[in-house]
Coordinates of N, CA and C in Angstrom, one line a residue:
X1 N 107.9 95.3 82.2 CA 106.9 94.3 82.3 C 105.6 94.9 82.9
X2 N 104.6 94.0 83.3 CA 103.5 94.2 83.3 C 103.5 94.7 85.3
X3 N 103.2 95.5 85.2 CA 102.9 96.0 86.9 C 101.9 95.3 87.4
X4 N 102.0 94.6 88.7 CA 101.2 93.9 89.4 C 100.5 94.7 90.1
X5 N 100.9 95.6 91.0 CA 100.6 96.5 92.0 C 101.3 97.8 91.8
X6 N 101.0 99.1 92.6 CA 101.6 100.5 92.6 C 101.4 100.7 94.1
X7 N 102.4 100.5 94.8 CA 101.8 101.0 96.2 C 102.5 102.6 96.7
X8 N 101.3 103.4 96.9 CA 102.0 105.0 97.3 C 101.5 105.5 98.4
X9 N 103.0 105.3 98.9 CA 102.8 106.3 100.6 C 102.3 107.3 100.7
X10 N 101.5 107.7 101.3 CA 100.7 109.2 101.5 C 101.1 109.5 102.8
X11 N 101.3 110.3 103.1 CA 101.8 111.3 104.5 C 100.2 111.1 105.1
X12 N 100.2 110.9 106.5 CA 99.0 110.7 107.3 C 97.9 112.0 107.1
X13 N 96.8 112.0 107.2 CA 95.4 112.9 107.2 C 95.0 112.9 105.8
X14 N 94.3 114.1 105.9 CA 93.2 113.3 104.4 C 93.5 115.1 103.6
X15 N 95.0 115.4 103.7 CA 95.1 116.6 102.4 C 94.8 116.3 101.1
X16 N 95.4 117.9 100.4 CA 95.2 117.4 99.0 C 95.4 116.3 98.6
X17 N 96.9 116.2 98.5 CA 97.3 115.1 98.2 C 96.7 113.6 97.9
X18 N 96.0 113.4 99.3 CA 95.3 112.1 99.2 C 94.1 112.4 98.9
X19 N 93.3 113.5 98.8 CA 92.3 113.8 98.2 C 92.0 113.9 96.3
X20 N 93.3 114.5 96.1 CA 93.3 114.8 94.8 C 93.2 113.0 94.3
X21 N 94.1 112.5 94.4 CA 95.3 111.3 94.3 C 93.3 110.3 94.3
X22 N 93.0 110.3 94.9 CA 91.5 109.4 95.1 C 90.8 110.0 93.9
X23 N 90.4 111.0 93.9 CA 89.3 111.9 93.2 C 90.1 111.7 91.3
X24 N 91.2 111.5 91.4 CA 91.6 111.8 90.0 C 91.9 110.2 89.5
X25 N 91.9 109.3 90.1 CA 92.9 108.3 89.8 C 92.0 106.7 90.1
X26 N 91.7 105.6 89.5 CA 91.0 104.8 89.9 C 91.6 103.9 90.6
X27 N 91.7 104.2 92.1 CA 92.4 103.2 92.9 C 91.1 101.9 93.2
X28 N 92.5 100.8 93.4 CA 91.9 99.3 93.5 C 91.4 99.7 95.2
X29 N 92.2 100.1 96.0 CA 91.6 100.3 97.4 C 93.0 101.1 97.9
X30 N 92.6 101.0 99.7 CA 93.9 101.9 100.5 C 93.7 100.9 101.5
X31 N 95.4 101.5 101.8 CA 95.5 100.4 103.2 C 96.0 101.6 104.5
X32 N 95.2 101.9 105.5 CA 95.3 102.7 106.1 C 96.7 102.0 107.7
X33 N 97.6 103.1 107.9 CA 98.4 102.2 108.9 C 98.6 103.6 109.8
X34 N 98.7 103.3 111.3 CA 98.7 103.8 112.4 C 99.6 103.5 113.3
X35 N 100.2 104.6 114.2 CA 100.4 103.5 115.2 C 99.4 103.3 116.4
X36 N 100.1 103.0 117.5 CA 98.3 102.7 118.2 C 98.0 103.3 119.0
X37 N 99.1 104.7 119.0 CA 97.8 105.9 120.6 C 97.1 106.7 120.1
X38 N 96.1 107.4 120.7 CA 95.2 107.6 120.4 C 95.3 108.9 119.2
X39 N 96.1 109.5 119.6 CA 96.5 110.9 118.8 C 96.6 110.7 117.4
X40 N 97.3 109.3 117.0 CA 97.6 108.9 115.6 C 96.6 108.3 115.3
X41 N 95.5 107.6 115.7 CA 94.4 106.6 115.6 C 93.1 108.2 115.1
X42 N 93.4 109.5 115.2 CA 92.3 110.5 114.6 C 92.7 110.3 113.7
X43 N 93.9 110.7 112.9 CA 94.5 110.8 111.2 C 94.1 109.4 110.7
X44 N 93.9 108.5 111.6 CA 93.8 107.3 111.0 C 91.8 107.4 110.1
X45 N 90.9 107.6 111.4 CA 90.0 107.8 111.3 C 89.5 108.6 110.0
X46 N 90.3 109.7 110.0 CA 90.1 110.8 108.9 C 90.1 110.0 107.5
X47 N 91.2 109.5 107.5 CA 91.6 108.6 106.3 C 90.7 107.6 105.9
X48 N 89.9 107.2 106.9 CA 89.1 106.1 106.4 C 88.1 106.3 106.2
X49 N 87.5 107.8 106.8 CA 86.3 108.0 106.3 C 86.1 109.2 104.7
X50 N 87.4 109.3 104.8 CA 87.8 110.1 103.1 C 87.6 109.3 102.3
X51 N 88.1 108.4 102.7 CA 88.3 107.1 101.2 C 86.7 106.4 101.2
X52 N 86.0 106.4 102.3 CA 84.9 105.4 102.6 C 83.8 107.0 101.4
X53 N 83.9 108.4 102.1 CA 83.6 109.4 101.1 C 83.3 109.2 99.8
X54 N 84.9 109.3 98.9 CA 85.3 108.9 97.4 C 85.3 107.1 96.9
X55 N 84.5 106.6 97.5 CA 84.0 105.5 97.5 C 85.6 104.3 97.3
X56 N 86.8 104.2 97.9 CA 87.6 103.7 97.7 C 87.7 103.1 98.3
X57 N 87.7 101.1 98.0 CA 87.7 100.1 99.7 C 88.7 100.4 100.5
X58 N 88.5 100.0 101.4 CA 89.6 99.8 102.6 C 90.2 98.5 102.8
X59 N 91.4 98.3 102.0 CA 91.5 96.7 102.4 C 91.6 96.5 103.5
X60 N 92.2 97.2 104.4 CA 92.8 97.1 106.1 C 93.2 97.8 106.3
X61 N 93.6 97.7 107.7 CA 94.3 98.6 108.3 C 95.8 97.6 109.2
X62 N 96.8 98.3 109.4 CA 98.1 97.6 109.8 C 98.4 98.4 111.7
X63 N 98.7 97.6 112.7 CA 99.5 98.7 113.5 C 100.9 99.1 113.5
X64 N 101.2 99.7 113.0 CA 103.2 100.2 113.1 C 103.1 100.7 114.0
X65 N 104.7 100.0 114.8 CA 105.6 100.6 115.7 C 104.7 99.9 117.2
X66 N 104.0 99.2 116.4 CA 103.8 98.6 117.9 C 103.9 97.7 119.4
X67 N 105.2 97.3 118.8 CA 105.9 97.1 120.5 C 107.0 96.9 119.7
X68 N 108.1 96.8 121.1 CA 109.6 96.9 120.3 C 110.1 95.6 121.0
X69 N 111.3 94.6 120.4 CA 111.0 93.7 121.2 C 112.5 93.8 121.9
X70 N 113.2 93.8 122.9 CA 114.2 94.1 123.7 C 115.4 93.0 123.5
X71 N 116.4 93.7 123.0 CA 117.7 93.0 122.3 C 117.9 92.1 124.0
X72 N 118.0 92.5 124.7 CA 118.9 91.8 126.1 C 117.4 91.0 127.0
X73 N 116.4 91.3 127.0 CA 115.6 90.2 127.7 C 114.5 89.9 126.7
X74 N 114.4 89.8 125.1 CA 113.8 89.4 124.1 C 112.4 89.6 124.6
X75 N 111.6 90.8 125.9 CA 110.2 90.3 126.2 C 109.9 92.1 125.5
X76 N 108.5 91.6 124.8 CA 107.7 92.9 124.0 C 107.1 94.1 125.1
X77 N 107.7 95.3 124.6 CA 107.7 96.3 125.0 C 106.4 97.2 124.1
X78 N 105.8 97.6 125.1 CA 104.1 98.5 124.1 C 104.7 100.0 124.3
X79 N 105.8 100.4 123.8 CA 106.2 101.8 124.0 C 105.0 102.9 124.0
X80 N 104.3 102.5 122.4 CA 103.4 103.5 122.1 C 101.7 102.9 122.6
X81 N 101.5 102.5 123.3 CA 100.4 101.4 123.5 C 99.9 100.3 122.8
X82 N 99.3 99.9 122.5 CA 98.6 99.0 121.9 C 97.7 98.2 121.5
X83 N 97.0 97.7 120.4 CA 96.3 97.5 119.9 C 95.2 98.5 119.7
X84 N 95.1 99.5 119.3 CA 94.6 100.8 119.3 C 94.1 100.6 118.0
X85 N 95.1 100.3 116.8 CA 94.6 99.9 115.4 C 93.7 98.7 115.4
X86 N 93.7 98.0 116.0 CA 93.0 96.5 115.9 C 91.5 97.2 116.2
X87 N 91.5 97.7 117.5 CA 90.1 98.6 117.7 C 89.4 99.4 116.9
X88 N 90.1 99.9 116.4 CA 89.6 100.8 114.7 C 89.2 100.1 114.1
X89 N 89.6 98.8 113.5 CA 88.9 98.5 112.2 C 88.1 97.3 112.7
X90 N 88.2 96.9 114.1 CA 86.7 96.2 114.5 C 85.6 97.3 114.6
X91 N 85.9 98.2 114.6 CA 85.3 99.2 115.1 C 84.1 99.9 113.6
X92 N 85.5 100.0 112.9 CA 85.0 100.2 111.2 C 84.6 99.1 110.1
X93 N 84.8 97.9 111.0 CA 84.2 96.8 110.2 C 85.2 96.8 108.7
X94 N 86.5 96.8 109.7 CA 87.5 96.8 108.1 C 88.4 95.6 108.7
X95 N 89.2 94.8 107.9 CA 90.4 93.8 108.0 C 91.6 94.9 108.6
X96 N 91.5 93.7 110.1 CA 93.0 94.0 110.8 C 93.8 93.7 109.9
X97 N 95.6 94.0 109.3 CA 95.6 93.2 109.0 C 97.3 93.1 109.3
X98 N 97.5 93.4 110.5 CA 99.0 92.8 111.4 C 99.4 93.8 112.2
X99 N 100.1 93.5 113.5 CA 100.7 94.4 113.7 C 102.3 94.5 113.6
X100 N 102.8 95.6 113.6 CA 104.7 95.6 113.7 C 105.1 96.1 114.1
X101 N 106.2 95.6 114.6 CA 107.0 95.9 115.8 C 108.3 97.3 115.1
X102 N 108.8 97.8 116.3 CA 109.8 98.8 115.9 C 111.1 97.6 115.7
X103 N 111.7 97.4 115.1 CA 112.7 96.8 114.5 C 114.1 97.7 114.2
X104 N 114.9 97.5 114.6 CA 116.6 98.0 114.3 C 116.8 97.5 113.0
X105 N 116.6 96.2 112.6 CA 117.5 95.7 111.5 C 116.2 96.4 110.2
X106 N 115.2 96.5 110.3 CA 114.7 97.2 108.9 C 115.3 98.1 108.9
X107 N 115.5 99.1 109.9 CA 116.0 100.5 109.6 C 117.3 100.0 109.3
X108 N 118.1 99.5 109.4 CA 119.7 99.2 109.0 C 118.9 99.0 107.3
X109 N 118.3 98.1 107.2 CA 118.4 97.5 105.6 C 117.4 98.5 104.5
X110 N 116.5 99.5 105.2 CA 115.9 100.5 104.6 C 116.8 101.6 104.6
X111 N 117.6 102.0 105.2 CA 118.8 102.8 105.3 C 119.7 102.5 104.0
X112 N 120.2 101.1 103.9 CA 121.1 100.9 102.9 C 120.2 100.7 101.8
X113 N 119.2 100.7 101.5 CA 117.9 100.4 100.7 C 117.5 99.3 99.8
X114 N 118.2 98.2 101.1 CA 118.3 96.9 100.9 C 116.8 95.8 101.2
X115 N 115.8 95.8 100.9 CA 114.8 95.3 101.6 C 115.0 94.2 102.5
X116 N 114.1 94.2 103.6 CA 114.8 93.0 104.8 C 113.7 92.1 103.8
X117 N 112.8 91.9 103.7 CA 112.2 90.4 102.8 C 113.4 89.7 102.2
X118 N 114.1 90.5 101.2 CA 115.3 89.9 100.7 C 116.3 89.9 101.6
X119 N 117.0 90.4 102.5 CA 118.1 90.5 102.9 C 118.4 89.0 104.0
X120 N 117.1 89.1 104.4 CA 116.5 88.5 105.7 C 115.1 87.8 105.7
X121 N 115.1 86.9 104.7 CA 113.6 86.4 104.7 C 112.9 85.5 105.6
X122 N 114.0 85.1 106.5 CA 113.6 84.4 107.8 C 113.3 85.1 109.2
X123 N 113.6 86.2 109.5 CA 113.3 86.5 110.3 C 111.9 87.5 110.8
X124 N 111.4 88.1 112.0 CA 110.3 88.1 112.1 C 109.3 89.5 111.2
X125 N 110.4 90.3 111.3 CA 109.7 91.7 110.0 C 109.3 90.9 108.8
X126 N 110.3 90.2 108.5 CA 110.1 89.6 106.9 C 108.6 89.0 107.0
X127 N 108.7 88.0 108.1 CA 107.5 87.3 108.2 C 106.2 87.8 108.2
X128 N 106.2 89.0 108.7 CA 105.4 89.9 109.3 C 104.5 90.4 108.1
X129 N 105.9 91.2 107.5 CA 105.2 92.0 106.1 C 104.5 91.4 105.1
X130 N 105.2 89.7 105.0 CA 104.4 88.9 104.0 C 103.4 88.2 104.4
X131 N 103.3 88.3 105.7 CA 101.6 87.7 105.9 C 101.3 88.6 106.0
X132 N 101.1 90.5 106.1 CA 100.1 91.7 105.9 C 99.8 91.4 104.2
X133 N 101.0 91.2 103.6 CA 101.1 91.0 101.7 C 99.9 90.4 101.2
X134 N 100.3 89.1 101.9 CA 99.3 87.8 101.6 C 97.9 88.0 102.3
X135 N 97.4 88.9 103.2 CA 96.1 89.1 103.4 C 95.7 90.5 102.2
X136 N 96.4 91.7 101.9 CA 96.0 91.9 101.0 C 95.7 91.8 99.9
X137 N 96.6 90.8 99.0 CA 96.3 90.3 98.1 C 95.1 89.6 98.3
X138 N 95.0 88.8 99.4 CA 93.6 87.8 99.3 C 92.1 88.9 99.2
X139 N 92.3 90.0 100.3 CA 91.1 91.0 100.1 C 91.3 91.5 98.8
X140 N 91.8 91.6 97.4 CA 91.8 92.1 96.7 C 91.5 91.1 95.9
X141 N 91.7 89.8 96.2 CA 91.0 88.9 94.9 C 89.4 88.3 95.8
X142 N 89.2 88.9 96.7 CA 87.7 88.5 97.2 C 86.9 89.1 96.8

């Protein structure tokens, strides 16, 4: 059938790969994702001013891994700090567009290579990913 979307992981920074891959190929846009200390927030940078470069939109940007939430006192943990991504793209005048938590059960169901949307469409990753979904799609039909 007819492809809606193509989405392709790129390994962080702005190599060939994501250089060639822009320069050769007419992407609809990129969605740049980070987590939030500062170290990962340069590759993030890089990335967005490559693609801003090869004229490719930026739909947003996402924060991964950004707090983990604790099985025995359920209160959120900023392991890696936080909101570091949110500051980048106020910063770049791009759409936040969620952040996510470290999660056990995606890695159980990306492990078995079961997707948690399906496995698990009530709980909060599910929920998570399909309101990042649903803001990209909306920047893509704006």
């Amino acid at each position: 059938g007819k492809l809606d979307y193509l989405i392709i992981d790129l390994p962080p920074g702005t190599g060939d790969a994501q250089l060639t891959l822009a320069q050769n190929s007419k992407l609809t846009g990129s969605i740049i994702i980070s987590t939030p200390q500062d170290i990962a927030l340069i590759d993030a940078r890089k990335g967005i001013n490559m693609f801003k470069k090869v004229s490719v939109p930026i739909l947003g940007l996402v924060e991964n891994m950004s707090y983990f939430i604790c099985d025995k006192c359920n209160q959120k943990h900023y392991i890696f700090d936080n909101g570091g991504a949110k500051k980048e793209a106020e910063k770049f005048n791009i759409a936040f567009l969620g952040d996510l938590p470290l999660d056990k059960n995606l890695r159980i169901h990306s492990d078995k290579g079961t997707p948690s949307c399906i496995v698990e469409p009530e709980n909060l990753i599910s929920k998570l990913y399909n309101s990042i979904a649903v803001k990209i799609t909306n920047n893509l039909n704006s």
